[in-house]
Short mmCIF file of C-alpha atoms in Angstrom, two decimals:
data_model
loop_
_atom_site.label_atom_id
_atom_site.label_comp_id
_atom_site.label_asym_id
_atom_site.label_seq_id
_atom_site.Cartn_x
_atom_site.Cartn_y
_atom_site.Cartn_z
CA MET A 1 3.56 3.99 -30.38
CA GLY A 2 4.53 1.64 -27.56
CA LYS A 3 4.07 -2.12 -27.73
CA ARG A 4 1.49 -3.08 -25.12
CA LYS A 5 2.79 -6.65 -24.82
CA LEU A 6 6.10 -5.18 -23.60
CA GLY A 7 4.36 -2.77 -21.25
CA GLN A 8 5.63 0.21 -23.23
CA HIS A 9 4.16 3.59 -22.31
CA PHE A 10 6.44 6.40 -23.48
CA LEU A 11 6.85 9.72 -21.70
CA PHE A 12 8.00 12.52 -24.02
CA ASP A 13 7.10 15.67 -22.06
CA LYS A 14 10.48 17.35 -21.49
CA ASN A 15 9.18 19.42 -18.59
CA ILE A 16 8.09 16.32 -16.69
CA LEU A 17 11.29 14.47 -17.58
CA GLN A 18 13.39 17.39 -16.37
CA LYS A 19 11.33 17.52 -13.18
CA ILE A 20 12.02 13.81 -12.65
CA VAL A 21 15.78 14.24 -13.08
CA SER A 22 15.83 17.34 -10.88
CA SER A 23 13.95 15.51 -8.12
CA PHE A 24 16.40 12.61 -8.36
CA GLY A 25 19.41 14.92 -8.24
CA SER A 26 22.32 15.23 -10.65
CA ASP A 27 25.96 14.29 -10.16
CA ARG A 28 28.48 14.96 -12.91
CA LYS A 29 31.04 12.76 -11.15
CA GLU A 30 28.84 9.64 -11.17
CA ASN A 31 27.52 7.24 -13.80
CA ILE A 32 23.88 6.20 -14.08
CA PHE A 33 22.11 3.14 -15.48
CA GLU A 34 18.85 3.78 -17.34
CA ILE A 35 16.24 1.01 -17.54
CA GLY A 36 14.05 1.07 -20.64
CA ALA A 37 15.50 3.97 -22.60
CA GLY A 38 12.78 3.76 -25.25
CA LYS A 39 13.39 6.49 -27.84
CA GLY A 40 15.84 8.35 -25.61
CA PRO A 41 14.18 11.54 -24.31
CA LEU A 42 15.25 10.84 -20.72
CA THR A 43 18.63 9.51 -21.87
CA GLU A 44 19.52 12.86 -23.39
CA ILE A 45 18.68 14.76 -20.19
CA LEU A 46 20.65 12.25 -18.12
CA ALA A 47 23.70 12.75 -20.35
CA ILE A 48 23.74 16.42 -19.36
CA ASN A 49 23.39 15.68 -15.65
CA PHE A 50 25.69 12.67 -15.17
CA LYS A 51 29.17 11.62 -16.19
CA ASP A 52 28.20 8.57 -18.26
CA VAL A 53 24.82 7.01 -19.06
CA PHE A 54 24.44 3.26 -19.62
CA ALA A 55 21.06 3.04 -21.34
CA LEU A 56 19.38 -0.36 -21.53
CA GLU A 57 16.67 -1.20 -24.07
CA TYR A 58 15.03 -4.58 -24.68
CA ASP A 59 13.14 -3.79 -27.90
CA GLU A 60 15.41 -4.36 -30.92
CA GLU A 61 13.83 -1.63 -33.05
CA LEU A 62 14.20 0.95 -30.30
CA TYR A 63 17.73 -0.23 -29.59
CA SER A 64 18.65 0.47 -33.23
CA CYS A 65 17.02 3.90 -33.03
CA LEU A 66 19.01 4.71 -29.89
CA ILE A 67 22.29 3.66 -31.50
CA GLU A 68 21.59 5.98 -34.41
CA ARG A 69 20.33 8.88 -32.30
CA PHE A 70 23.25 8.90 -29.86
CA GLN A 71 26.14 7.85 -32.08
CA SER A 72 27.82 11.25 -31.59
CA PHE A 73 27.40 11.24 -27.78
CA LYS A 74 30.60 10.06 -26.13
CA ASN A 75 29.05 9.65 -22.66
CA ILE A 76 26.02 7.54 -23.70
CA HIS A 77 26.46 3.77 -23.94
CA ILE A 78 23.53 1.86 -25.45
CA ILE A 79 22.92 -1.70 -24.23
CA HIS A 80 20.54 -4.27 -25.69
CA GLY A 81 19.11 -6.62 -23.10
CA ASP A 82 16.54 -7.64 -20.49
CA ILE A 83 16.83 -5.88 -17.13
CA MET A 84 16.04 -9.12 -15.30
CA LYS A 85 19.01 -10.84 -16.98
CA VAL A 86 21.54 -8.01 -16.85
CA ARG A 87 24.29 -8.15 -14.20
CA LEU A 88 24.24 -4.58 -12.93
CA GLU A 89 27.49 -5.16 -11.04
CA HIS A 90 29.25 -5.48 -14.42
CA TYR A 91 28.68 -1.78 -15.11
CA PRO A 92 30.56 1.11 -13.42
CA VAL A 93 27.38 2.74 -12.10
CA SER A 94 26.17 3.81 -8.68
CA TYR A 95 22.74 5.15 -9.68
CA ALA A 96 19.82 3.73 -11.67
CA ILE A 97 16.66 5.26 -13.09
CA GLY A 98 13.88 4.21 -15.41
CA ASN A 99 10.31 4.24 -16.68
CA ILE A 100 9.63 0.57 -16.03
CA PRO A 101 6.99 -1.89 -17.28
CA TYR A 102 4.23 -2.15 -14.69
CA TYR A 103 4.04 -5.94 -14.82
CA ILE A 104 7.59 -6.44 -13.48
CA THR A 105 7.78 -3.52 -11.04
CA THR A 106 8.43 -5.55 -7.89
CA PRO A 107 11.13 -7.83 -9.40
CA ILE A 108 12.97 -4.77 -10.74
CA ILE A 109 12.82 -3.04 -7.35
CA PHE A 110 14.39 -6.00 -5.58
CA LYS A 111 16.96 -6.55 -8.32
CA LEU A 112 18.14 -2.97 -7.78
CA ILE A 113 18.07 -3.39 -3.99
CA GLU A 114 20.26 -6.50 -4.32
CA ALA A 115 22.73 -4.85 -6.74
CA LYS A 116 25.69 -4.01 -4.51
CA ASN A 117 26.97 -1.18 -6.70
CA ILE A 118 23.66 0.72 -6.78
CA LYS A 119 23.33 3.16 -3.89
CA LYS A 120 20.29 5.08 -5.11
CA PHE A 121 17.61 4.52 -7.76
CA GLY A 122 14.46 6.17 -9.03
CA LEU A 123 11.59 4.44 -10.82
CA LEU A 124 8.54 5.74 -12.64
CA MET A 125 5.85 3.20 -11.73
CA GLN A 126 2.11 2.89 -11.35
CA LYS A 127 0.92 5.24 -8.61
CA GLU A 128 -0.93 2.46 -6.78
CA VAL A 129 2.34 0.58 -6.18
CA ALA A 130 4.16 3.76 -5.17
CA ASP A 131 1.39 4.50 -2.66
CA ARG A 132 1.73 0.99 -1.23
CA ILE A 133 5.48 1.44 -0.74
CA VAL A 134 5.17 4.71 1.20
CA SER A 135 2.01 3.80 3.14
CA GLY A 136 1.95 3.75 6.95
CA GLU A 137 0.85 1.00 9.30
CA GLY A 138 -2.91 0.65 9.66
CA SER A 139 -3.46 1.40 5.98
CA LYS A 140 -4.95 -1.19 3.63
CA ASP A 141 -1.94 -0.55 1.37
CA TYR A 142 0.58 -1.43 4.09
CA GLY A 143 2.10 -4.87 3.57
CA ILE A 144 5.17 -6.94 2.75
CA LEU A 145 6.28 -4.63 -0.07
CA THR A 146 6.01 -1.58 2.22
CA ILE A 147 8.01 -3.15 5.02
CA MET A 148 10.79 -4.66 2.92
CA CYS A 149 11.31 -1.59 0.70
CA ASN A 150 11.51 0.69 3.74
CA PHE A 151 13.80 -1.69 5.58
CA TYR A 152 16.30 -1.56 2.71
CA CYS A 153 15.75 2.05 1.58
CA ASN A 154 14.49 5.50 2.41
CA CYS A 155 11.58 5.80 -0.05
CA GLN A 156 9.90 8.98 -1.23
CA ILE A 157 7.46 9.88 -4.00
CA LYS A 158 8.98 12.84 -5.83
CA VAL A 159 6.80 13.42 -8.92
CA LYS A 160 3.24 12.38 -9.82
CA VAL A 161 2.49 11.90 -13.51
CA LYS A 162 -0.99 11.77 -15.06
CA ARG A 163 -1.80 8.88 -17.42
CA THR A 164 -2.50 11.38 -20.20
CA SER A 165 1.21 12.30 -20.27
CA PHE A 166 2.10 8.89 -21.78
CA VAL A 167 1.83 7.49 -25.31
CA PRO A 168 -0.14 5.27 -25.36
CA PRO A 169 -1.80 6.30 -22.08
CA PRO A 170 -1.94 3.53 -19.45
CA LYS A 171 -5.13 2.91 -17.49
CA ILE A 172 -3.76 4.46 -14.29
CA ASP A 173 -1.60 7.38 -13.16
CA SER A 174 2.10 7.02 -12.35
CA ALA A 175 4.55 8.29 -9.74
CA PHE A 176 8.32 8.70 -9.67
CA LEU A 177 9.66 7.13 -6.49
CA VAL A 178 13.25 7.54 -5.27
CA PHE A 179 14.92 4.81 -3.20
CA GLU A 180 18.04 5.71 -1.19
CA LYS A 181 19.60 2.51 0.07
CA LYS A 182 20.56 1.93 3.70
CA ALA A 183 23.29 -0.27 5.13
CA VAL A 184 21.50 -3.41 6.32
CA ASP A 185 22.34 -6.68 8.05
CA THR A 186 21.81 -9.38 5.40
CA GLU A 187 21.01 -12.11 7.93
CA LYS A 188 18.47 -9.86 9.63
CA ALA A 189 16.98 -9.05 6.21
CA LYS A 190 16.45 -12.74 5.47
CA ILE A 191 14.79 -13.32 8.86
CA LEU A 192 12.62 -10.22 8.47
CA LYS A 193 11.39 -11.28 5.02
CA GLU A 194 10.47 -14.77 6.26
CA PHE A 195 8.73 -13.41 9.35
CA VAL A 196 6.79 -10.69 7.52
CA SER A 197 5.71 -13.21 4.86
CA SER A 198 4.24 -15.41 7.59
CA ALA A 199 2.62 -12.44 9.37
CA PHE A 200 0.80 -11.37 6.19
CA SER A 201 0.10 -14.90 4.90
CA MET A 202 -3.66 -14.48 5.51
CA ARG A 203 -4.71 -10.86 5.99
CA ARG A 204 -8.09 -11.81 7.44
CA LYS A 205 -6.40 -13.61 10.32
CA THR A 206 -4.76 -11.92 13.29
CA PHE A 207 -1.01 -11.38 13.49
CA TYR A 208 -0.74 -14.05 16.20
CA ASN A 209 -2.71 -16.71 14.32
CA ASN A 210 -0.57 -16.21 11.23
CA ILE A 211 2.80 -16.51 12.98
CA LYS A 212 1.75 -19.27 15.39
CA GLY A 213 1.66 -21.93 12.68
CA ILE A 214 5.26 -21.18 11.61
CA TYR A 215 6.97 -20.09 14.82
CA GLY A 216 5.15 -22.25 17.38
CA THR A 217 6.02 -21.41 20.99
CA MET A 218 8.30 -18.58 19.81
CA ALA A 219 5.15 -16.82 18.60
CA ASP A 220 3.91 -16.74 22.20
CA GLU A 221 7.27 -15.37 23.36
CA ILE A 222 7.11 -12.63 20.73
CA MET A 223 3.58 -11.59 21.72
CA GLN A 224 4.58 -11.40 25.39
CA LYS A 225 8.01 -9.78 24.95
CA PHE A 226 6.73 -7.01 22.68
CA ASN A 227 3.38 -6.63 24.46
CA ILE A 228 1.31 -7.29 21.32
CA SER A 229 -2.37 -7.97 21.91
CA ASN A 230 -3.84 -11.11 20.34
CA ASN A 231 -6.39 -9.18 18.27
CA ARG A 232 -3.85 -7.04 16.39
CA ARG A 233 -3.36 -7.62 12.68
CA ALA A 234 -0.15 -7.65 10.67
CA GLU A 235 -0.91 -4.30 9.01
CA GLU A 236 -1.10 -2.64 12.44
CA ILE A 237 2.48 -3.51 13.36
CA PRO A 238 4.99 -0.71 12.48
CA LEU A 239 8.23 -1.38 10.63
CA GLY A 240 10.32 -0.58 13.71
CA LEU A 241 8.59 -3.31 15.70
CA TYR A 242 9.03 -5.82 12.88
CA GLU A 243 12.75 -5.01 12.94
CA GLU A 244 12.90 -5.53 16.71
CA ILE A 245 11.20 -8.91 16.30
CA ALA A 246 13.71 -9.87 13.57
CA ASP A 247 16.56 -8.98 15.95
CA PHE A 248 14.95 -11.11 18.64
CA ILE A 249 14.61 -14.11 16.30
CA LYS A 250 18.19 -13.64 15.10
CA GLY A 251 19.41 -13.67 18.71
CA ARG A 252 17.52 -16.86 19.39
CA LEU A 253 19.00 -18.54 16.32
CA ILE A 254 22.54 -17.58 17.37
CA VAL A 255 21.96 -19.06 20.83
#
């Protein structure tokens, strides 16, 4: 039984776990980092599909169980620790995967995005968050998380998992989402994050009214240059246009 205070909801169905790994893709030449190994059902499948598995577990009891279960596996390395404190760059991995606690989904996503050695990762998360990440402009789900995740990565829901597949069952369904990282301009990323945060600061206000308070006269330049009407809202602006605006701001800062 999982510990609710740690956000533990275990998935033991081997068919679903195999489907998750198949959708992620296997690579016997590469190593993978597993977040929240639990009792090890996914770990064992990963060991067949990848060169080496570095399996992280925070719970001390489960960590001990993993050590015992996989003591004869030469390509499984069990780590005790907190994902938010682990330096992923210290491990020889290029992939990451995990069934993560719902309450720290967003911090884990951005930790993996920022990890320079990780080129692709897949996370089993609450379906509502997955839907937000892949939503299109004009949707109520479209927001800062959508824009930033899709700026950094190509994101795709691969597997949907019913709540009844977990022990104990969570209150909502889950989805396995794969993130394939893109090469991005770090300065542009910083500008984009700041701009998007201002654009979505008050969703009831228009795009223009939100950015005007932060960007002043530049807000008027942006509206005119990109032909954006004053009644448009932040959720109606597509990612590509946000990127163009970030490039424009970056050019102004250089000048």
